[in-house]
Amino acid sequence: FQVLSSLGYHVVTFDYRGWGDSIGSPSERGMTYDALHVFDWIKARSGDNPVYIWGHSLGTGVATNLVRRLCERETPPDALILESPFTNIREEARSHPFSIYRYFPGFDWFFLDPITTSGIKFANDENVKYISCSLLILHAEDDPVVPFHLGKKLYNIAATSRSFRDYKVQFVPFHTDLGYRHKYIYRSPELPRILR
């Protein structure tokens, strides 16, 4: 937030329902609804100023859900920025370093199928096919939480999608030697230049 503020941007963020200071129970549908409500609130107060959506990690799922809906109603943001994104929650859960049981028989049935059947998909890979605004993906090669290959795979899907044919799609990797891992991309001295 401090980096963005220092560049002259106003930053608005909110706690997901059931997290932080927000009441309720988290759900993909509910978090997407809340994000849509926050976007509408901001848009009503921002005048002609550009509005950008930034999602990090799990927030990339909320961000692409939001931006897909905005594009469907023909009110897209000025750009979408995804930091450390995954393709979908199922692939992320399978690739997550804490999923040490993924090699055991029945892992999909026991762990992944309940996630999907409960309605949690966060399908970034599907959503990007319906998004029509500029897209910037930032990912550190040494990310231990969301593997780099998932961010690169998402970029490849977006870059070939017809929905982006009139918009810029960019992937910015951060080399392992930088040590930015999952949550330190903001430390990059190049970030202000990248965002401009």
JSON list of C-alpha atoms in Angstrom, two decimals:
[
{"chain": "A", "resi": 1, "resn": "PHE", "atom": "CA", "xyz": [0.00, 0.00, 0.00]},
{"chain": "A", "resi": 2, "resn": "GLN", "atom": "CA", "xyz": [2.83, 2.38, 0.83]},
{"chain": "A", "resi": 3, "resn": "VAL", "atom": "CA", "xyz": [4.45, 1.88, -2.58]},
{"chain": "A", "resi": 4, "resn": "LEU", "atom": "CA", "xyz": [1.19, 2.63, -4.37]},
{"chain": "A", "resi": 5, "resn": "SER", "atom": "CA", "xyz": [0.45, 5.61, -2.13]},
{"chain": "A", "resi": 6, "resn": "SER", "atom": "CA", "xyz": [3.92, 7.00, -2.75]},
{"chain": "A", "resi": 7, "resn": "LEU", "atom": "CA", "xyz": [3.16, 6.89, -6.49]},
{"chain": "A", "resi": 8, "resn": "GLY", "atom": "CA", "xyz": [0.05, 9.00, -5.94]},
{"chain": "A", "resi": 9, "resn": "TYR", "atom": "CA", "xyz": [-2.56, 6.24, -6.02]},
{"chain": "A", "resi": 10, "resn": "HIS", "atom": "CA", "xyz": [-5.41, 5.98, -3.54]},
{"chain": "A", "resi": 11, "resn": "VAL", "atom": "CA", "xyz": [-5.68, 2.43, -2.21]},
{"chain": "A", "resi": 12, "resn": "VAL", "atom": "CA", "xyz": [-8.95, 0.91, -1.03]},
{"chain": "A", "resi": 13, "resn": "THR", "atom": "CA", "xyz": [-8.99, -2.59, 0.41]},
{"chain": "A", "resi": 14, "resn": "PHE", "atom": "CA", "xyz": [-11.38, -4.62, 2.52]},
{"chain": "A", "resi": 15, "resn": "ASP", "atom": "CA", "xyz": [-11.36, -7.72, 4.70]},
{"chain": "A", "resi": 16, "resn": "TYR", "atom": "CA", "xyz": [-13.15, -10.72, 3.22]},
{"chain": "A", "resi": 17, "resn": "ARG", "atom": "CA", "xyz": [-16.32, -11.66, 5.04]},
{"chain": "A", "resi": 18, "resn": "GLY", "atom": "CA", "xyz": [-15.42, -13.78, 8.04]},
{"chain": "A", "resi": 19, "resn": "TRP", "atom": "CA", "xyz": [-11.83, -12.45, 8.10]},
{"chain": "A", "resi": 20, "resn": "GLY", "atom": "CA", "xyz": [-10.28, -9.52, 9.92]},
{"chain": "A", "resi": 21, "resn": "ASP", "atom": "CA", "xyz": [-12.94, -7.03, 10.97]},
{"chain": "A", "resi": 22, "resn": "SER", "atom": "CA", "xyz": [-15.66, -8.34, 8.63]},
{"chain": "A", "resi": 23, "resn": "ILE", "atom": "CA", "xyz": [-18.57, -10.42, 9.85]},
{"chain": "A", "resi": 24, "resn": "GLY", "atom": "CA", "xyz": [-20.14, -13.40, 8.08]},
{"chain": "A", "resi": 25, "resn": "SER", "atom": "CA", "xyz": [-18.76, -16.59, 6.60]},
{"chain": "A", "resi": 26, "resn": "PRO", "atom": "CA", "xyz": [-16.37, -16.62, 3.65]},
{"chain": "A", "resi": 27, "resn": "SER", "atom": "CA", "xyz": [-17.58, -18.03, 0.34]},
{"chain": "A", "resi": 28, "resn": "GLU", "atom": "CA", "xyz": [-16.48, -17.44, -3.23]},
{"chain": "A", "resi": 29, "resn": "ARG", "atom": "CA", "xyz": [-19.85, -16.01, -4.18]},
{"chain": "A", "resi": 30, "resn": "GLY", "atom": "CA", "xyz": [-19.99, -13.76, -1.11]},
{"chain": "A", "resi": 31, "resn": "MET", "atom": "CA", "xyz": [-16.45, -12.44, -1.54]},
{"chain": "A", "resi": 32, "resn": "THR", "atom": "CA", "xyz": [-17.14, -11.69, -5.21]},
{"chain": "A", "resi": 33, "resn": "TYR", "atom": "CA", "xyz": [-20.37, -9.88, -4.29]},
{"chain": "A", "resi": 34, "resn": "ASP", "atom": "CA", "xyz": [-18.52, -7.82, -1.67]},
{"chain": "A", "resi": 35, "resn": "ALA", "atom": "CA", "xyz": [-15.79, -6.91, -4.17]},
{"chain": "A", "resi": 36, "resn": "LEU", "atom": "CA", "xyz": [-18.44, -5.82, -6.68]},
{"chain": "A", "resi": 37, "resn": "HIS", "atom": "CA", "xyz": [-20.10, -3.67, -4.04]},
{"chain": "A", "resi": 38, "resn": "VAL", "atom": "CA", "xyz": [-16.77, -2.04, -3.10]},
{"chain": "A", "resi": 39, "resn": "PHE", "atom": "CA", "xyz": [-15.97, -1.41, -6.79]},
{"chain": "A", "resi": 40, "resn": "ASP", "atom": "CA", "xyz": [-19.34, 0.27, -7.36]},
{"chain": "A", "resi": 41, "resn": "TRP", "atom": "CA", "xyz": [-18.82, 2.41, -4.24]},
{"chain": "A", "resi": 42, "resn": "ILE", "atom": "CA", "xyz": [-15.37, 3.50, -5.48]},
{"chain": "A", "resi": 43, "resn": "LYS", "atom": "CA", "xyz": [-16.53, 4.11, -9.05]},
{"chain": "A", "resi": 44, "resn": "ALA", "atom": "CA", "xyz": [-19.36, 6.33, -7.83]},
{"chain": "A", "resi": 45, "resn": "ARG", "atom": "CA", "xyz": [-16.80, 8.53, -6.04]},
{"chain": "A", "resi": 46, "resn": "SER", "atom": "CA", "xyz": [-13.82, 8.45, -8.39]},
{"chain": "A", "resi": 47, "resn": "GLY", "atom": "CA", "xyz": [-15.13, 10.68, -11.16]},
{"chain": "A", "resi": 48, "resn": "ASP", "atom": "CA", "xyz": [-13.09, 10.28, -14.34]},
{"chain": "A", "resi": 49, "resn": "ASN", "atom": "CA", "xyz": [-10.05, 8.92, -12.50]},
{"chain": "A", "resi": 50, "resn": "PRO", "atom": "CA", "xyz": [-8.85, 5.47, -13.55]},
{"chain": "A", "resi": 51, "resn": "VAL", "atom": "CA", "xyz": [-9.70, 2.52, -11.32]},
{"chain": "A", "resi": 52, "resn": "TYR", "atom": "CA", "xyz": [-7.41, -0.52, -11.22]},
{"chain": "A", "resi": 53, "resn": "ILE", "atom": "CA", "xyz": [-8.12, -3.87, -9.59]},
{"chain": "A", "resi": 54, "resn": "TRP", "atom": "CA", "xyz": [-5.20, -5.60, -7.84]},
{"chain": "A", "resi": 55, "resn": "GLY", "atom": "CA", "xyz": [-5.43, -9.15, -6.55]},
{"chain": "A", "resi": 56, "resn": "HIS", "atom": "CA", "xyz": [-2.73, -11.06, -4.69]},
{"chain": "A", "resi": 57, "resn": "SER", "atom": "CA", "xyz": [-2.67, -14.85, -4.20]},
{"chain": "A", "resi": 58, "resn": "LEU", "atom": "CA", "xyz": [-6.21, -15.98, -3.24]},
{"chain": "A", "resi": 59, "resn": "GLY", "atom": "CA", "xyz": [-7.26, -12.41, -4.01]},
{"chain": "A", "resi": 60, "resn": "THR", "atom": "CA", "xyz": [-6.49, -13.06, -7.69]},
{"chain": "A", "resi": 61, "resn": "GLY", "atom": "CA", "xyz": [-9.48, -15.41, -7.71]},
{"chain": "A", "resi": 62, "resn": "VAL", "atom": "CA", "xyz": [-11.70, -12.70, -6.26]},
{"chain": "A", "resi": 63, "resn": "ALA", "atom": "CA", "xyz": [-10.22, -10.13, -8.66]},
{"chain": "A", "resi": 64, "resn": "THR", "atom": "CA", "xyz": [-10.82, -12.17, -11.82]},
{"chain": "A", "resi": 65, "resn": "ASN", "atom": "CA", "xyz": [-14.33, -13.08, -10.67]},
{"chain": "A", "resi": 66, "resn": "LEU", "atom": "CA", "xyz": [-15.00, -9.37, -10.14]},
{"chain": "A", "resi": 67, "resn": "VAL", "atom": "CA", "xyz": [-13.47, -8.17, -13.40]},
{"chain": "A", "resi": 68, "resn": "ARG", "atom": "CA", "xyz": [-15.24, -10.85, -15.43]},
{"chain": "A", "resi": 69, "resn": "ARG", "atom": "CA", "xyz": [-18.57, -9.62, -14.04]},
{"chain": "A", "resi": 70, "resn": "LEU", "atom": "CA", "xyz": [-17.61, -6.00, -14.68]},
{"chain": "A", "resi": 71, "resn": "CYS", "atom": "CA", "xyz": [-16.73, -6.81, -18.29]},
{"chain": "A", "resi": 72, "resn": "GLU", "atom": "CA", "xyz": [-19.98, -8.74, -18.74]},
{"chain": "A", "resi": 73, "resn": "ARG", "atom": "CA", "xyz": [-21.94, -5.68, -17.67]},
{"chain": "A", "resi": 74, "resn": "GLU", "atom": "CA", "xyz": [-19.69, -3.49, -19.84]},
{"chain": "A", "resi": 75, "resn": "THR", "atom": "CA", "xyz": [-18.12, -1.52, -16.96]},
{"chain": "A", "resi": 76, "resn": "PRO", "atom": "CA", "xyz": [-14.55, -2.89, -16.96]},
{"chain": "A", "resi": 77, "resn": "PRO", "atom": "CA", "xyz": [-11.86, -1.37, -14.77]},
{"chain": "A", "resi": 78, "resn": "ASP", "atom": "CA", "xyz": [-8.97, 0.44, -16.41]},
{"chain": "A", "resi": 79, "resn": "ALA", "atom": "CA", "xyz": [-6.66, -2.52, -15.75]},
{"chain": "A", "resi": 80, "resn": "LEU", "atom": "CA", "xyz": [-6.30, -5.73, -13.76]},
{"chain": "A", "resi": 81, "resn": "ILE", "atom": "CA", "xyz": [-3.10, -6.56, -11.87]},
{"chain": "A", "resi": 82, "resn": "LEU", "atom": "CA", "xyz": [-2.59, -10.10, -10.61]},
{"chain": "A", "resi": 83, "resn": "GLU", "atom": "CA", "xyz": [0.26, -10.74, -8.19]},
{"chain": "A", "resi": 84, "resn": "SER", "atom": "CA", "xyz": [1.22, -14.38, -7.60]},
{"chain": "A", "resi": 85, "resn": "PRO", "atom": "CA", "xyz": [-1.83, -15.81, -9.38]},
{"chain": "A", "resi": 86, "resn": "PHE", "atom": "CA", "xyz": [-2.85, -19.41, -9.89]},
{"chain": "A", "resi": 87, "resn": "THR", "atom": "CA", "xyz": [-4.93, -20.98, -12.65]},
{"chain": "A", "resi": 88, "resn": "ASN", "atom": "CA", "xyz": [-7.72, -22.35, -10.46]},
{"chain": "A", "resi": 89, "resn": "ILE", "atom": "CA", "xyz": [-8.06, -23.40, -6.83]},
{"chain": "A", "resi": 90, "resn": "ARG", "atom": "CA", "xyz": [-7.88, -27.10, -7.66]},
{"chain": "A", "resi": 91, "resn": "GLU", "atom": "CA", "xyz": [-4.51, -26.79, -9.42]},
{"chain": "A", "resi": 92, "resn": "GLU", "atom": "CA", "xyz": [-3.25, -24.49, -6.68]},
{"chain": "A", "resi": 93, "resn": "ALA", "atom": "CA", "xyz": [-4.24, -26.98, -3.96]},
{"chain": "A", "resi": 94, "resn": "ARG", "atom": "CA", "xyz": [-2.54, -29.79, -5.88]},
{"chain": "A", "resi": 95, "resn": "SER", "atom": "CA", "xyz": [0.64, -27.71, -6.34]},
{"chain": "A", "resi": 96, "resn": "HIS", "atom": "CA", "xyz": [0.74, -26.13, -2.88]},
{"chain": "A", "resi": 97, "resn": "PRO", "atom": "CA", "xyz": [3.85, -27.12, -0.92]},
{"chain": "A", "resi": 98, "resn": "PHE", "atom": "CA", "xyz": [1.71, -28.08, 2.07]},
{"chain": "A", "resi": 99, "resn": "SER", "atom": "CA", "xyz": [-0.09, -30.66, -0.04]},
{"chain": "A", "resi": 100, "resn": "ILE", "atom": "CA", "xyz": [2.35, -33.37, 0.93]},
{"chain": "A", "resi": 101, "resn": "TYR", "atom": "CA", "xyz": [-0.41, -35.93, 0.57]},
{"chain": "A", "resi": 102, "resn": "ARG", "atom": "CA", "xyz": [-0.93, -35.23, -3.15]},
{"chain": "A", "resi": 103, "resn": "TYR", "atom": "CA", "xyz": [1.08, -38.31, -4.05]},
{"chain": "A", "resi": 104, "resn": "PHE", "atom": "CA", "xyz": [-1.17, -40.65, -2.07]},
{"chain": "A", "resi": 105, "resn": "PRO", "atom": "CA", "xyz": [-3.95, -42.58, -3.80]},
{"chain": "A", "resi": 106, "resn": "GLY", "atom": "CA", "xyz": [-7.31, -40.87, -3.36]},
{"chain": "A", "resi": 107, "resn": "PHE", "atom": "CA", "xyz": [-5.88, -37.37, -2.81]},
{"chain": "A", "resi": 108, "resn": "ASP", "atom": "CA", "xyz": [-8.18, -35.86, -5.46]},
{"chain": "A", "resi": 109, "resn": "TRP", "atom": "CA", "xyz": [-11.23, -37.65, -4.12]},
{"chain": "A", "resi": 110, "resn": "PHE", "atom": "CA", "xyz": [-10.51, -36.91, -0.46]},
{"chain": "A", "resi": 111, "resn": "PHE", "atom": "CA", "xyz": [-9.14, -33.36, -0.64]},
{"chain": "A", "resi": 112, "resn": "LEU", "atom": "CA", "xyz": [-9.81, -31.73, -3.99]},
{"chain": "A", "resi": 113, "resn": "ASP", "atom": "CA", "xyz": [-13.28, -33.01, -4.89]},
{"chain": "A", "resi": 114, "resn": "PRO", "atom": "CA", "xyz": [-14.89, -31.59, -1.70]},
{"chain": "A", "resi": 115, "resn": "ILE", "atom": "CA", "xyz": [-13.44, -28.15, -2.51]},
{"chain": "A", "resi": 116, "resn": "THR", "atom": "CA", "xyz": [-14.92, -28.20, -6.00]},
{"chain": "A", "resi": 117, "resn": "THR", "atom": "CA", "xyz": [-18.30, -29.65, -4.99]},
{"chain": "A", "resi": 118, "resn": "SER", "atom": "CA", "xyz": [-18.67, -26.98, -2.30]},
{"chain": "A", "resi": 119, "resn": "GLY", "atom": "CA", "xyz": [-18.62, -24.35, -5.05]},
{"chain": "A", "resi": 120, "resn": "ILE", "atom": "CA", "xyz": [-15.10, -23.05, -4.55]},
{"chain": "A", "resi": 121, "resn": "LYS", "atom": "CA", "xyz": [-13.41, -22.78, -7.93]},
{"chain": "A", "resi": 122, "resn": "PHE", "atom": "CA", "xyz": [-11.66, -19.43, -8.24]},
{"chain": "A", "resi": 123, "resn": "ALA", "atom": "CA", "xyz": [-11.23, -20.25, -11.92]},
{"chain": "A", "resi": 124, "resn": "ASN", "atom": "CA", "xyz": [-8.78, -17.59, -13.05]},
{"chain": "A", "resi": 125, "resn": "ASP", "atom": "CA", "xyz": [-8.05, -19.68, -16.14]},
{"chain": "A", "resi": 126, "resn": "GLU", "atom": "CA", "xyz": [-11.71, -19.51, -17.20]},
{"chain": "A", "resi": 127, "resn": "ASN", "atom": "CA", "xyz": [-12.30, -15.92, -16.12]},
{"chain": "A", "resi": 128, "resn": "VAL", "atom": "CA", "xyz": [-9.47, -14.47, -18.21]},
{"chain": "A", "resi": 129, "resn": "LYS", "atom": "CA", "xyz": [-11.27, -15.68, -21.33]},
{"chain": "A", "resi": 130, "resn": "TYR", "atom": "CA", "xyz": [-14.04, -13.16, -20.60]},
{"chain": "A", "resi": 131, "resn": "ILE", "atom": "CA", "xyz": [-11.98, -10.18, -19.47]},
{"chain": "A", "resi": 132, "resn": "SER", "atom": "CA", "xyz": [-11.54, -7.17, -21.73]},
{"chain": "A", "resi": 133, "resn": "CYS", "atom": "CA", "xyz": [-9.10, -4.74, -20.13]},
{"chain": "A", "resi": 134, "resn": "SER", "atom": "CA", "xyz": [-5.33, -4.53, -19.81]},
{"chain": "A", "resi": 135, "resn": "LEU", "atom": "CA", "xyz": [-3.76, -7.27, -17.68]},
{"chain": "A", "resi": 136, "resn": "LEU", "atom": "CA", "xyz": [-0.47, -7.28, -15.78]},
{"chain": "A", "resi": 137, "resn": "ILE", "atom": "CA", "xyz": [0.75, -10.45, -14.05]},
{"chain": "A", "resi": 138, "resn": "LEU", "atom": "CA", "xyz": [3.58, -10.25, -11.48]},
{"chain": "A", "resi": 139, "resn": "HIS", "atom": "CA", "xyz": [5.15, -13.46, -10.16]},
{"chain": "A", "resi": 140, "resn": "ALA", "atom": "CA", "xyz": [8.35, -14.34, -8.32]},
{"chain": "A", "resi": 141, "resn": "GLU", "atom": "CA", "xyz": [10.14, -17.42, -9.59]},
{"chain": "A", "resi": 142, "resn": "ASP", "atom": "CA", "xyz": [10.86, -18.53, -6.00]},
{"chain": "A", "resi": 143, "resn": "ASP", "atom": "CA", "xyz": [7.25, -18.27, -4.80]},
{"chain": "A", "resi": 144, "resn": "PRO", "atom": "CA", "xyz": [6.79, -21.20, -2.38]},
{"chain": "A", "resi": 145, "resn": "VAL", "atom": "CA", "xyz": [3.01, -20.76, -1.98]},
{"chain": "A", "resi": 146, "resn": "VAL", "atom": "CA", "xyz": [1.72, -20.30, -5.53]},
{"chain": "A", "resi": 147, "resn": "PRO", "atom": "CA", "xyz": [4.21, -21.96, -7.86]},
{"chain": "A", "resi": 148, "resn": "PHE", "atom": "CA", "xyz": [5.61, -19.76, -10.61]},
{"chain": "A", "resi": 149, "resn": "HIS", "atom": "CA", "xyz": [4.52, -22.20, -13.34]},
{"chain": "A", "resi": 150, "resn": "LEU", "atom": "CA", "xyz": [0.84, -21.55, -12.47]},
{"chain": "A", "resi": 151, "resn": "GLY", "atom": "CA", "xyz": [1.24, -17.80, -13.02]},
{"chain": "A", "resi": 152, "resn": "LYS", "atom": "CA", "xyz": [3.04, -18.42, -16.29]},
{"chain": "A", "resi": 153, "resn": "LYS", "atom": "CA", "xyz": [0.34, -20.88, -17.39]},
{"chain": "A", "resi": 154, "resn": "LEU", "atom": "CA", "xyz": [-2.35, -18.29, -16.61]},
{"chain": "A", "resi": 155, "resn": "TYR", "atom": "CA", "xyz": [-0.47, -15.71, -18.66]},
{"chain": "A", "resi": 156, "resn": "ASN", "atom": "CA", "xyz": [-0.27, -18.09, -21.62]},
{"chain": "A", "resi": 157, "resn": "ILE", "atom": "CA", "xyz": [-4.03, -18.66, -21.46]},
{"chain": "A", "resi": 158, "resn": "ALA", "atom": "CA", "xyz": [-4.73, -14.92, -21.28]},
{"chain": "A", "resi": 159, "resn": "ALA", "atom": "CA", "xyz": [-2.23, -13.98, -23.98]},
{"chain": "A", "resi": 160, "resn": "THR", "atom": "CA", "xyz": [-3.94, -16.27, -26.49]},
{"chain": "A", "resi": 161, "resn": "SER", "atom": "CA", "xyz": [-7.49, -15.35, -25.48]},
{"chain": "A", "resi": 162, "resn": "ARG", "atom": "CA", "xyz": [-9.53, -13.40, -28.02]},
{"chain": "A", "resi": 163, "resn": "SER", "atom": "CA", "xyz": [-10.99, -11.26, -25.22]},
{"chain": "A", "resi": 164, "resn": "PHE", "atom": "CA", "xyz": [-7.59, -9.53, -24.85]},
{"chain": "A", "resi": 165, "resn": "ARG", "atom": "CA", "xyz": [-6.96, -8.89, -28.55]},
{"chain": "A", "resi": 166, "resn": "ASP", "atom": "CA", "xyz": [-7.37, -5.12, -28.14]},
{"chain": "A", "resi": 167, "resn": "TYR", "atom": "CA", "xyz": [-5.63, -4.93, -24.74]},
{"chain": "A", "resi": 168, "resn": "LYS", "atom": "CA", "xyz": [-2.12, -5.25, -23.39]},
{"chain": "A", "resi": 169, "resn": "VAL", "atom": "CA", "xyz": [-1.31, -8.49, -21.57]},
{"chain": "A", "resi": 170, "resn": "GLN", "atom": "CA", "xyz": [2.04, -8.50, -19.77]},
{"chain": "A", "resi": 171, "resn": "PHE", "atom": "CA", "xyz": [3.88, -11.01, -17.58]},
{"chain": "A", "resi": 172, "resn": "VAL", "atom": "CA", "xyz": [6.68, -9.76, -15.35]},
{"chain": "A", "resi": 173, "resn": "PRO", "atom": "CA", "xyz": [8.77, -12.45, -13.65]},
{"chain": "A", "resi": 174, "resn": "PHE", "atom": "CA", "xyz": [11.05, -11.72, -10.72]},
{"chain": "A", "resi": 175, "resn": "HIS", "atom": "CA", "xyz": [14.22, -13.82, -10.64]},
{"chain": "A", "resi": 176, "resn": "THR", "atom": "CA", "xyz": [14.83, -16.23, -7.77]},
{"chain": "A", "resi": 177, "resn": "ASP", "atom": "CA", "xyz": [18.00, -14.35, -6.77]},
{"chain": "A", "resi": 178, "resn": "LEU", "atom": "CA", "xyz": [15.86, -11.38, -5.70]},
{"chain": "A", "resi": 179, "resn": "GLY", "atom": "CA", "xyz": [14.21, -13.43, -2.95]},
{"chain": "A", "resi": 180, "resn": "TYR", "atom": "CA", "xyz": [10.75, -11.89, -3.35]},
{"chain": "A", "resi": 181, "resn": "ARG", "atom": "CA", "xyz": [9.02, -15.25, -2.81]},
{"chain": "A", "resi": 182, "resn": "HIS", "atom": "CA", "xyz": [5.25, -14.96, -2.26]},
{"chain": "A", "resi": 183, "resn": "LYS", "atom": "CA", "xyz": [4.78, -11.54, -0.72]},
{"chain": "A", "resi": 184, "resn": "TYR", "atom": "CA", "xyz": [7.79, -9.30, -1.26]},
{"chain": "A", "resi": 185, "resn": "ILE", "atom": "CA", "xyz": [7.41, -8.12, -4.86]},
{"chain": "A", "resi": 186, "resn": "TYR", "atom": "CA", "xyz": [6.59, -4.69, -3.43]},
{"chain": "A", "resi": 187, "resn": "ARG", "atom": "CA", "xyz": [10.29, -4.40, -2.50]},
{"chain": "A", "resi": 188, "resn": "SER", "atom": "CA", "xyz": [11.32, -4.30, -6.15]},
{"chain": "A", "resi": 189, "resn": "PRO", "atom": "CA", "xyz": [12.84, -0.94, -7.08]},
{"chain": "A", "resi": 190, "resn": "GLU", "atom": "CA", "xyz": [11.50, -1.61, -10.59]},
{"chain": "A", "resi": 191, "resn": "LEU", "atom": "CA", "xyz": [7.87, -1.82, -9.45]},
{"chain": "A", "resi": 192, "resn": "PRO", "atom": "CA", "xyz": [7.05, 1.90, -9.91]},
{"chain": "A", "resi": 193, "resn": "ARG", "atom": "CA", "xyz": [8.36, 1.77, -13.48]},
{"chain": "A", "resi": 194, "resn": "ILE", "atom": "CA", "xyz": [6.48, -1.46, -14.19]},
{"chain": "A", "resi": 195, "resn": "LEU", "atom": "CA", "xyz": [3.21, 0.00, -12.92]},
{"chain": "A", "resi": 196, "resn": "ARG", "atom": "CA", "xyz": [3.50, 3.11, -15.06]}
]
